Amino acid sequence: MCGIICYCGKRQAVPILINGLKRLEYRGYDSAGFAVVGDAEGEKGKSIVVKAKGRVSQLEKKKSGMEIGATFGIAHTRWATHGKPSEVNAHPQLDCKGKISVVHNGIIENYQELKRELEAKGHVFKSDTDTEVVVHLVEEYFQGNLENAVLRTVERLSGTFGIAVVHADIDHEIVIVKRGSPIIIGIGENEYFAASDSSALAPYTNRMIYLSDDEIAILTADDYHIKNLKNEDLVKKIEVLDDMELHVDKKGFEHYMLKEIFEQPESIQNAFRGRIIEGEGVSKLGGLEPVLDRIKKIKKLVIVSCGTSYYAGLLGRYIFEHLTQLDVEVEVASEFRYRRLKLNEEVMVLAISQSGETADTLAAIKEAKRKGALILGIVNAVGTAIAQITDAGVYNHAGPEIGVASTKIYTSQLVILTLMALFIGRYQSVSFMEGAEIIRAITRLPEQVREILDNAEQIKEIALKYAKYKNYLYIGRLFNFPTAMEGALKLKEISYVHAEGYAAGEMKHGPISLIDKNFPTVAIAPDDLTLDKMISNMMEIKARDGKILSVTNDNVRKVADVSDDMIIVPRTLPILQPILNVVPMQLFAYYIAREKGRDIDKPRNLAKSVTVE
Ligand code: G6P
């Protein structure tokens, strides 16, 4: 959601900014813009601002034919919050004289009172954005020193922000500040960058500094400085990212989502590589070792997350209940953070997040930390805010996920949840035999996922057959109830059709009234102890002329009898079966969305990284 890219160096800035914006597109946005200062000769006092509604390609079209030689500037993709997507509301926002430009991620919560105050002082506002107050405040406080003006501005702001500011009269200086929204500084050879995430900077440098909250960075032509808000210099560690962490490339696939679905054998392997000891039937999670003594005293686990990561958490509850003696609760982060919680040092709060940036998840763990709980994380994006705030955690090491609809990270999260539960369960009642059986099954998953992917053509044919429907019900029981919800979410995210995920047993309490020949059901019906009950539910649907597509295992005659179509997946242990069952659900959603001509990697209105609450 919203993306920032800044460049300060000796090369032409605009191509770098545009390229960076393209690499940030996946975060979700609906307008874009940039501001650069000076022409080819570095003329001062002149900023060139170009903005466009819609895609970065529109912005590119608007600037084509313009000779812009400037060698520093800031750029932004905006996901509309305050004010609809339009050129006026796009960033950069400018001050009254058109000298100062600001790009901003996040939300300024007190913008209305600030706006009233600034208008009373004569500032003229042009947009509906909350961001515009920032640039007018900087203008108000500017007395020749941009950094000081930004520092004074930040004192007045409440909310979350990542902000970058340039002034047309100040050569090669970009002032950047972070509170809540992510900002990374990229260190090149005599050139400096800033961006919302590392993928935007991948072509230019692998040396990054992750700004923490309330830090300010000043990029100049030949140096950079990082300070806190008291204006004290800070020395921050430069992280060197490896190829896996930076690599963003479709590798010949039509969409990132399809590439990521097909990457699952490797991403699952990466989730358990080096983290299992087969001979002891146990998992080894180095990231949790430092807090092991505390973990052993924990009585209750609360999992907090959003979106697909929330569905991973829902399944996590079943996995932890199965393997540990902990009481387990799962909560969407946006609700958890406002509840009256009974948290203490016997409670462990586990945040699950692909991006490591999701505003609600971040706020939830800050709240839990305040109340003394142990905070753990499962995070994919290294060094991000959620990873920084946790006491301990485990990285997915799955590489960047670009498609807005999460796929490879979901299955990776499920593997890690199982490893975490086993890690704790082996200190409790899980036996060596049970542990060894789970580990053996985990190691077979990559091959089994490959088997499903080899069957993609058949899944595609089924999807094309079903693509005409406007409503879908997904049902499952126990471990596969979350799979039903995740399957339905995939479909609605990228194909824009209505799909509901339900616990099969709840079907009779409402959704069954919707069933007719035009309302198909996807039944997740593996060959486990819940199968007979699933079959009963499927019969009830058949009796009402509903079509049934089932996801099941081979040779399950009773499923075949009640299904119109079937997708067969390999067998594994019931707690791991959802990892296999969800893969055809991802492909099914993908092929329906493709048939409908949807913008699969960047579906309308959605954002990859939801940095506002
Ligand atoms: C957005 C994304 C989803 C993601 C959710 C949570 O809604 O579109 O794919 O599951 O945020 O994000 P997180 O990065 O915290 O896992």
XYZ file of C-alpha atoms and ligand atoms in Angstrom:
629
model
C 0.000 0.000 0.000
C 1.608 3.275 -1.128
C 5.238 3.134 -2.148
C 8.112 5.577 -1.848
C 11.316 5.663 -3.847
C 13.973 8.398 -3.642
C 17.272 8.867 -5.445
C 20.185 11.167 -4.725
C 23.358 10.787 -6.810
C 24.893 11.598 -10.141
C 22.741 9.603 -12.545
C 19.535 10.846 -14.140
C 16.940 10.435 -11.423
C 13.724 10.001 -13.402
C 14.432 6.580 -14.985
C 15.543 5.267 -11.584
C 12.432 6.642 -9.889
C 10.094 5.241 -12.558
C 11.772 1.859 -12.448
C 11.517 1.886 -8.644
C 7.811 2.755 -8.839
C 7.235 -0.161 -11.183
C 8.886 -2.460 -8.709
C 6.615 -1.100 -5.980
C 3.438 -1.525 -8.046
C 2.642 -4.826 -6.369
C 2.061 -3.078 -3.051
C -1.202 -1.704 -4.464
C -1.911 1.857 -5.657
C -4.151 3.947 -7.860
C -2.061 7.002 -8.828
C 1.614 7.874 -9.046
C 3.947 10.835 -9.279
C 7.444 12.203 -8.842
C 9.257 15.457 -8.076
C 12.835 16.067 -9.167
C 14.876 19.175 -8.664
C 16.953 20.956 -11.266
C 17.447 20.318 -14.955
C 20.396 18.717 -16.725
C 22.747 21.430 -15.487
C 21.512 20.981 -11.958
C 19.744 24.323 -12.033
C 18.496 25.159 -8.571
C 15.175 26.637 -7.602
C 13.171 24.579 -10.018
C 11.238 21.435 -9.293
C 9.605 19.373 -11.951
C 6.539 17.530 -10.730
C 4.664 14.996 -12.828
C 1.630 13.057 -11.564
C -0.911 10.715 -13.100
C -4.026 8.854 -12.072
C -3.850 5.120 -12.734
C -0.806 3.013 -13.456
C 2.877 3.977 -13.510
C 2.715 3.471 -17.293
C 0.377 6.516 -17.423
C 2.969 8.522 -15.544
C 5.622 7.367 -17.966
C 3.468 8.486 -20.889
C 3.000 11.914 -19.325
C 6.696 12.492 -18.852
C 7.720 11.140 -22.259
C 9.152 13.897 -24.439
C 10.209 15.927 -21.379
C 13.945 16.453 -21.070
C 14.637 15.927 -17.393
C 18.282 15.715 -16.455
C 17.797 16.097 -12.697
C 19.920 13.840 -10.521
C 17.839 13.722 -7.347
C 14.198 13.403 -6.499
C 11.341 11.596 -4.792
C 8.494 9.474 -6.165
C 5.370 7.741 -4.912
C 2.577 5.321 -5.673
C -0.607 6.289 -3.799
C -3.365 3.974 -2.558
C -6.249 6.328 -1.910
C -7.309 6.882 1.697
C -8.203 10.582 2.070
C -9.650 11.717 -1.252
C -10.308 9.657 -4.344
C -7.617 8.611 -6.825
C -6.877 11.721 -8.932
C -3.960 13.745 -10.188
C -4.540 16.455 -7.579
C -4.551 13.941 -4.735
C -1.548 12.016 -6.075
C 1.799 12.670 -4.403
C 4.078 14.623 -4.324
C 2.061 17.293 -2.578
C 3.450 20.823 -2.841
C 3.576 23.892 -0.609
C 1.981 27.224 -1.584
C 5.009 28.398 -3.572
C 5.610 25.078 -5.315
C 9.116 24.850 -3.849
C 8.734 22.024 -1.326
C 7.568 18.550 -2.367
C 6.488 15.774 -0.025
C 5.621 12.116 -0.538
C 4.011 10.227 2.328
C 2.907 6.714 3.267
C 0.571 6.218 6.200
C -2.089 8.422 7.739
C -1.877 11.767 9.527
C -4.600 11.401 12.113
C -4.740 15.029 13.255
C -4.746 16.509 9.754
C -8.087 18.272 10.139
C -7.024 20.421 13.066
C -3.643 21.098 11.449
C -5.350 22.075 8.216
C -7.636 24.550 10.010
C -4.639 26.061 11.768
C -2.612 26.364 8.564
C -5.516 27.778 6.558
C -5.987 30.422 9.233
C -2.352 31.364 8.632
C -3.038 31.775 4.912
C -1.931 28.411 3.476
C -3.961 27.363 0.467
C -4.838 23.662 0.180
C -5.526 22.081 -3.173
C -6.077 18.391 -2.451
C -8.279 16.267 -0.199
C -5.285 14.432 1.228
C -4.073 14.295 4.798
C -0.546 14.514 3.369
C -0.914 18.108 2.247
C -0.731 19.350 5.860
C 2.796 17.938 6.049
C 4.127 20.034 3.206
C 2.445 23.207 4.456
C 3.858 22.609 7.935
C 7.346 22.210 6.470
C 6.782 25.465 4.579
C 5.632 27.144 7.779
C 8.742 26.069 9.696
C 11.311 26.404 6.897
C 13.967 29.015 7.628
C 16.724 27.867 5.299
C 17.317 24.445 6.892
C 15.100 21.644 5.556
C 16.074 19.100 8.186
C 15.087 21.421 11.025
C 11.793 22.222 9.345
C 11.019 18.507 9.020
C 11.955 17.876 12.657
C 9.585 20.605 13.817
C 6.883 19.265 11.501
C 7.141 15.745 12.888
C 6.574 17.084 16.419
C 3.136 18.203 15.273
C 2.023 15.011 13.567
C 0.051 12.126 15.024
C -0.465 8.922 13.122
C 1.862 6.825 11.033
C 4.161 7.969 8.327
C 7.106 7.460 6.073
C 7.837 10.857 4.563
C 10.371 12.167 2.046
C 10.866 15.895 1.426
C 12.848 17.947 -1.089
C 13.164 21.716 -1.487
C 13.801 23.261 -4.884
C 16.362 25.699 -3.441
C 18.443 23.042 -1.715
C 20.661 21.062 -4.009
C 20.949 17.302 -3.525
C 19.242 16.936 -0.189
C 16.385 14.590 0.621
C 15.061 14.464 4.168
C 13.285 11.285 5.142
C 11.507 10.396 8.353
C 9.795 7.262 9.580
C 7.136 6.488 12.171
C 5.128 3.346 11.581
C 5.438 3.080 7.807
C 8.488 1.232 6.485
C 11.496 3.042 5.017
C 14.726 1.476 3.868
C 17.846 3.422 2.930
C 19.895 1.952 0.081
C 23.637 2.581 0.006
C 25.144 2.575 -3.497
C 28.518 3.692 -4.846
C 28.391 7.461 -4.375
C 24.636 7.403 -4.601
C 21.878 6.925 -2.063
C 18.338 5.679 -2.226
C 15.318 5.333 -0.006
C 12.320 3.103 -0.577
C 9.383 1.447 1.102
C 10.921 -1.957 0.584
C 14.089 -3.551 -0.637
C 12.626 -4.929 -3.872
C 12.485 -1.396 -5.329
C 16.228 -1.027 -4.824
C 17.289 -4.495 -5.962
C 18.744 -3.385 -9.339
C 20.936 -0.751 -7.668
C 22.239 -2.061 -4.380
C 21.981 -4.923 -1.898
C 23.249 -2.779 1.006
C 20.327 -1.540 3.067
C 19.643 0.199 6.346
C 16.242 -0.350 7.939
C 15.117 2.868 9.583
C 13.376 2.426 12.920
C 10.514 4.575 14.135
C 11.323 8.194 14.867
C 14.506 8.182 12.870
C 15.377 10.727 10.239
C 17.729 10.193 7.289
C 19.354 12.922 5.244
C 20.604 11.877 1.816
C 23.039 14.185 0.022
C 25.139 13.936 -3.150
C 28.035 12.199 -1.440
C 26.897 11.034 1.968
C 24.023 10.091 4.225
C 23.259 10.732 7.901
C 20.807 9.102 10.219
C 19.599 10.818 13.377
C 16.925 10.496 16.007
C 14.332 13.157 16.545
C 16.541 14.784 19.197
C 18.955 15.499 16.334
C 21.556 13.059 17.699
C 23.615 11.124 15.108
C 23.004 7.363 14.972
C 25.222 4.625 13.588
C 23.005 1.974 12.008
C 24.011 -1.443 10.788
C 24.145 -1.919 7.004
C 22.424 -5.199 6.078
C 23.683 -6.983 3.000
C 20.778 -8.836 1.366
C 21.331 -11.998 -0.644
C 19.906 -12.761 -4.082
C 16.979 -14.750 -2.736
C 15.866 -11.783 -0.661
C 16.068 -9.436 -3.638
C 15.078 -11.521 -6.603
C 11.955 -10.303 -8.351
C 11.437 -11.744 -11.786
C 8.540 -13.589 -13.454
C 10.894 -16.311 -14.704
C 8.822 -16.745 -17.854
C 5.481 -17.176 -16.068
C 2.570 -15.066 -17.231
C 1.991 -13.673 -13.737
C 3.915 -13.430 -10.496
C 1.089 -15.297 -8.799
C 1.481 -18.305 -11.061
C 5.250 -18.222 -10.624
C 4.801 -18.117 -6.854
C 2.332 -21.011 -6.895
C 4.900 -23.032 -8.818
C 7.689 -21.990 -6.436
C 6.013 -23.787 -3.540
C 8.113 -26.946 -3.628
C 11.187 -24.731 -3.004
C 9.542 -22.307 -0.571
C 8.254 -25.226 1.515
C 11.714 -26.788 1.434
C 13.226 -23.461 2.540
C 10.757 -23.297 5.411
C 12.119 -26.522 6.946
C 15.682 -26.611 5.585
C 18.105 -26.840 8.512
C 15.195 -26.766 10.949
C 14.549 -30.456 11.568
C 16.443 -33.247 13.290
C 14.912 -36.370 11.852
C 16.740 -38.744 14.214
C 15.267 -36.983 17.251
C 11.823 -36.337 15.834
C 12.180 -32.694 16.676
C 12.434 -29.312 15.020
C 15.309 -26.939 15.615
C 14.392 -23.283 15.444
C 17.447 -21.157 16.117
C 15.296 -18.032 16.150
C 13.404 -19.298 19.208
C 16.387 -20.599 21.207
C 17.102 -17.270 22.951
C 13.623 -17.300 24.543
C 13.335 -21.041 25.111
C 13.234 -20.734 28.907
C 10.352 -18.300 28.664
C 8.540 -20.420 26.089
C 8.654 -23.413 28.455
C 6.643 -21.427 31.035
C 3.999 -20.252 28.586
C 0.402 -21.389 29.177
C -1.444 -19.618 26.402
C -0.781 -18.734 22.775
C -2.597 -15.947 20.940
C -2.039 -15.764 17.188
C -2.646 -12.376 15.544
C -2.566 -11.610 11.841
C -4.597 -10.348 8.872
C -5.830 -11.660 5.521
C -4.250 -14.881 4.350
C -1.874 -14.796 7.301
C -4.975 -14.846 9.529
C -6.163 -18.025 7.835
C -2.731 -19.518 8.436
C -3.271 -18.538 12.084
C -6.688 -20.222 12.149
C -5.087 -23.440 11.024
C -2.243 -22.758 13.452
C -4.781 -23.015 16.268
C -5.669 -26.582 15.232
C -1.992 -27.468 14.805
C -0.967 -26.101 18.217
C -3.964 -27.705 19.922
C -3.004 -30.984 18.317
C 0.670 -30.886 19.253
C 0.937 -28.808 22.428
C -0.850 -28.313 25.729
C -1.224 -24.584 25.209
C -4.564 -22.812 25.227
C -4.777 -21.242 21.812
C -6.685 -18.204 20.583
C -6.595 -16.670 17.132
C -7.705 -13.156 16.405
C -7.642 -10.776 13.475
C -5.148 -8.120 14.479
C -7.560 -5.243 13.868
C -9.877 -6.611 16.596
C -7.245 -7.952 18.965
C -5.648 -4.559 19.436
C -8.835 -2.990 20.799
C -9.866 -5.805 23.112
C -9.573 -5.753 26.868
C -6.889 -8.388 27.011
C -5.681 -10.501 29.847
C -2.065 -10.754 28.797
C 0.877 -11.423 31.027
C 4.251 -13.180 30.959
C 2.563 -16.577 30.697
C 1.050 -15.589 27.362
C 2.855 -15.704 24.053
C 1.554 -13.638 21.145
C 2.542 -14.844 17.702
C 2.315 -12.376 14.812
C 2.197 -13.883 11.333
C 2.968 -11.522 8.474
C 4.372 -11.866 4.985
C 5.270 -8.200 4.620
C 6.246 -7.543 8.222
C 4.525 -4.180 7.757
C 0.793 -4.721 8.219
C -0.323 -1.809 10.380
C -2.894 -3.693 12.460
C -0.590 -6.629 13.171
C 2.143 -4.231 14.176
C -0.185 -2.283 16.467
C -1.481 -5.538 17.983
C 1.952 -6.757 19.017
C 2.933 -3.336 20.351
C -0.149 -3.529 22.578
C 0.700 -7.094 23.659
C 4.273 -6.083 24.398
C 3.091 -3.267 26.615
C 1.130 -5.843 28.635
C 4.135 -8.106 29.149
C 3.436 -10.984 26.741
C 6.254 -12.738 24.943
C 6.107 -11.666 21.292
C 7.060 -14.058 18.515
C 6.839 -13.650 14.760
C 6.682 -15.585 11.529
C 7.738 -13.012 8.951
C 8.895 -13.227 5.353
C 10.352 -9.768 4.685
C 13.627 -9.582 6.581
C 14.313 -6.675 8.942
C 10.824 -5.172 8.703
C 8.952 -3.471 11.532
C 7.187 -6.589 12.833
C 10.439 -8.584 12.723
C 12.157 -5.796 14.648
C 9.587 -5.597 17.398
C 9.242 -9.302 18.169
C 11.298 -10.880 20.972
C 12.126 -13.849 18.751
C 10.894 -15.445 15.580
C 11.312 -17.447 12.429
C 11.748 -16.124 8.904
C 10.059 -17.831 5.956
C 13.081 -17.402 3.670
C 10.687 -17.736 0.746
C 11.951 -14.786 -1.299
C 9.763 -11.817 -2.229
C 6.086 -12.503 -2.851
C 4.842 -10.019 -5.447
C 1.349 -11.260 -6.403
C -1.144 -9.506 -4.130
C -2.896 -12.800 -3.423
C -0.612 -14.702 -1.075
C 0.230 -18.272 -2.105
C 3.731 -19.523 -1.409
C 3.912 -17.651 1.870
C 0.684 -19.264 3.121
C 2.027 -22.789 2.688
C 5.391 -21.719 4.089
C 3.630 -20.233 7.144
C 1.802 -23.536 7.687
C 5.049 -25.503 7.622
C 6.649 -23.119 10.105
C 3.606 -23.216 12.388
C 3.896 -26.995 12.424
C 7.611 -26.792 13.216
C 6.943 -24.304 16.017
C 4.192 -26.457 17.512
C 6.446 -29.498 17.307
C 9.312 -27.556 18.874
C 7.121 -26.778 21.883
C 5.160 -30.052 21.827
C 8.291 -32.166 22.133
C 8.982 -30.477 25.511
C 5.455 -31.500 26.457
C 3.634 -34.681 25.493
C 4.549 -35.312 21.834
C 6.547 -38.542 21.640
C 9.627 -39.228 19.556
C 7.564 -41.499 17.267
C 4.926 -38.853 16.690
C 7.573 -36.193 16.084
C 9.485 -38.395 13.664
C 6.316 -39.193 11.730
C 5.492 -35.490 11.338
C 9.012 -34.672 10.230
C 9.031 -37.461 7.672
C 5.731 -36.196 6.304
C 7.023 -32.609 6.123
C 10.062 -33.663 4.104
C 7.782 -35.331 1.537
C 5.678 -32.194 1.000
C 7.805 -30.561 -1.745
C 7.529 -33.672 -3.912
C 3.806 -33.980 -3.257
C 3.216 -30.327 -4.163
C 5.160 -30.947 -7.394
C 2.767 -33.794 -8.150
C -0.214 -31.428 -7.816
C 1.474 -28.804 -9.976
C 2.091 -31.417 -12.672
C -1.680 -31.686 -12.763
C -2.210 -27.956 -13.397
C -3.701 -28.497 -16.866
C -6.502 -30.646 -15.489
C -7.199 -28.093 -12.747
C -7.287 -25.414 -15.444
C -9.894 -27.352 -17.430
C -12.072 -27.703 -14.349
C -11.655 -23.999 -13.561
C -12.755 -23.021 -17.076
C -15.836 -25.160 -16.671
C -16.733 -23.370 -13.440
C -15.722 -19.849 -14.515
C -19.272 -18.929 -15.550
C -20.672 -18.966 -12.006
C -21.107 -15.790 -9.977
C -21.219 -17.297 -6.490
C -19.340 -20.096 -4.779
C -19.464 -21.796 -1.415
C -16.302 -23.415 -0.032
C -16.691 -25.879 2.827
C -14.339 -27.942 4.959
C -14.092 -29.399 8.443
C -11.470 -29.231 11.183
C -8.019 -28.709 9.616
C -9.695 -27.911 6.316
C -12.134 -25.313 7.568
C -9.376 -22.663 7.248
C -8.531 -24.143 3.830
C -12.115 -23.474 2.715
C -11.827 -19.869 3.878
C -8.471 -19.398 2.194
C -9.746 -20.990 -1.037
C -12.718 -18.614 -1.088
C -10.489 -15.640 -0.314
C -8.175 -16.468 -3.228
C -11.110 -16.535 -5.613
C -12.682 -13.276 -4.482
C -9.358 -11.415 -4.323
C -8.357 -11.993 -7.916
C -11.502 -12.857 -9.868
C -13.919 -10.426 -8.137
C -16.633 -13.050 -7.764
C -18.468 -13.785 -4.556
C -17.160 -16.763 -2.615
C -17.776 -17.748 1.001
C -15.663 -20.076 3.084
C -17.653 -21.934 5.732
C -17.217 -24.656 8.308
C -19.137 -27.483 6.641
C -21.189 -28.059 9.788
C -22.376 -24.438 9.755
C -23.679 -24.726 6.224
C -27.110 -25.723 7.432
C -27.319 -22.552 9.531
C -27.641 -20.184 6.590
C -25.663 -20.721 3.410
C -27.688 -23.732 2.318
C -30.551 -21.361 1.513
C -28.399 -19.985 -1.319
C -27.725 -23.320 -2.960
C -29.223 -24.045 -6.371
C -27.883 -25.193 -9.724
C -26.084 -21.869 -10.234
C -24.348 -21.822 -6.863
C -21.562 -24.430 -6.853
C -19.744 -25.701 -3.786
C -16.070 -26.500 -3.477
C -15.857 -29.239 -0.853
C -12.481 -29.897 0.748
C -13.004 -33.545 1.595
C -9.799 -35.463 2.319
C -9.920 -39.044 3.506
C -9.783 -38.383 7.246
C -12.012 -38.838 10.296
C -14.293 -36.004 9.265
C -15.054 -37.502 5.858
C -18.403 -39.130 6.664
C -19.745 -35.879 8.040
C -18.447 -34.059 4.961
C -20.221 -36.549 2.734
C -23.503 -35.874 4.554
C -23.097 -32.157 3.906
C -22.293 -32.794 0.260
C -25.424 -34.967 -0.075
C -27.483 -32.108 1.350
C -26.095 -29.851 -1.347
C -26.740 -32.406 -4.099
C -30.312 -32.781 -2.885
C -30.753 -29.092 -3.699
C -29.293 -29.347 -7.200
C -25.973 -27.759 -6.139
C -22.909 -28.664 -8.159
C -19.937 -30.027 -6.200
C -16.260 -29.805 -6.966
C -14.370 -31.789 -4.372
C -10.738 -31.794 -3.373
C -9.997 -35.240 -2.061
C -7.556 -38.174 -2.053
C -7.425 -41.044 -4.505
C -9.785 -44.016 -4.317
C -12.377 -42.404 -2.118
C -15.456 -43.892 -3.682
C -17.986 -42.109 -1.470
C -16.647 -38.701 -2.495
C -16.801 -39.653 -6.169
C -20.451 -40.617 -5.735
C -21.491 -37.142 -4.619
C -19.124 -35.003 -6.733
C -19.605 -33.483 -10.163
C -15.861 -32.957 -10.476
C -12.888 -33.980 -8.405
C -9.322 -32.827 -7.883
C -7.173 -35.538 -6.389
C -4.290 -34.569 -4.099
C -1.674 -36.853 -2.521
C -2.207 -38.112 1.013
C -0.306 -36.864 4.049
C -0.984 -36.570 7.792
C -4.282 -34.796 8.535
C -2.516 -31.768 10.119
C -0.421 -31.317 6.960
C -3.136 -32.159 4.421
C -4.279 -28.493 4.158
C -0.839 -27.590 2.758
C -1.555 -29.867 -0.188
C -5.279 -29.110 -0.433
C -4.791 -25.387 -0.833
C -2.532 -25.666 -3.890
C -5.312 -26.675 -6.331
C -7.489 -23.966 -4.746
C -4.827 -21.405 -5.688
C -4.656 -22.699 -9.255
C -8.453 -22.872 -9.532
C -8.757 -19.201 -8.505
C -5.887 -18.229 -10.799
C -7.361 -19.839 -13.904
C -10.839 -18.413 -13.268
C -9.383 -14.921 -12.830
C -7.298 -15.354 -15.986
C -10.351 -16.464 -17.931
C -12.119 -13.309 -16.750
C -9.178 -11.171 -17.864
C -8.518 -9.788 -14.374
C -5.387 -7.907 -13.330
C -4.216 -10.943 -11.351
C -1.063 -9.608 -9.725
C -2.605 -6.244 -8.893
C -6.326 -6.811 -8.328
C -8.456 -3.684 -8.027
C -8.657 -1.942 -4.644
C -6.279 -4.384 -2.943
C -2.796 -3.798 -1.642
C -0.019 -6.261 -0.958
C 1.108 -4.455 2.065
C -1.593 -2.828 4.168
C 0.194 -0.080 6.037
C -2.905 1.768 7.205
C -5.375 0.585 9.822
C -3.120 -7.864 2.372
C -2.603 -8.791 1.290
C -2.810 -10.241 1.690
C -2.164 -10.509 3.037
C -2.654 -9.520 4.102
C -1.823 -9.630 5.365
O -4.495 -7.955 2.461
O -3.259 -8.530 0.062
O -2.229 -11.092 0.715
O -2.455 -11.799 3.444
O -2.510 -8.181 3.631
O -0.521 -9.233 5.075
P 0.790 -9.699 5.814
O 1.883 -9.049 5.022
O 0.701 -9.155 7.207
O 0.853 -11.169 5.772
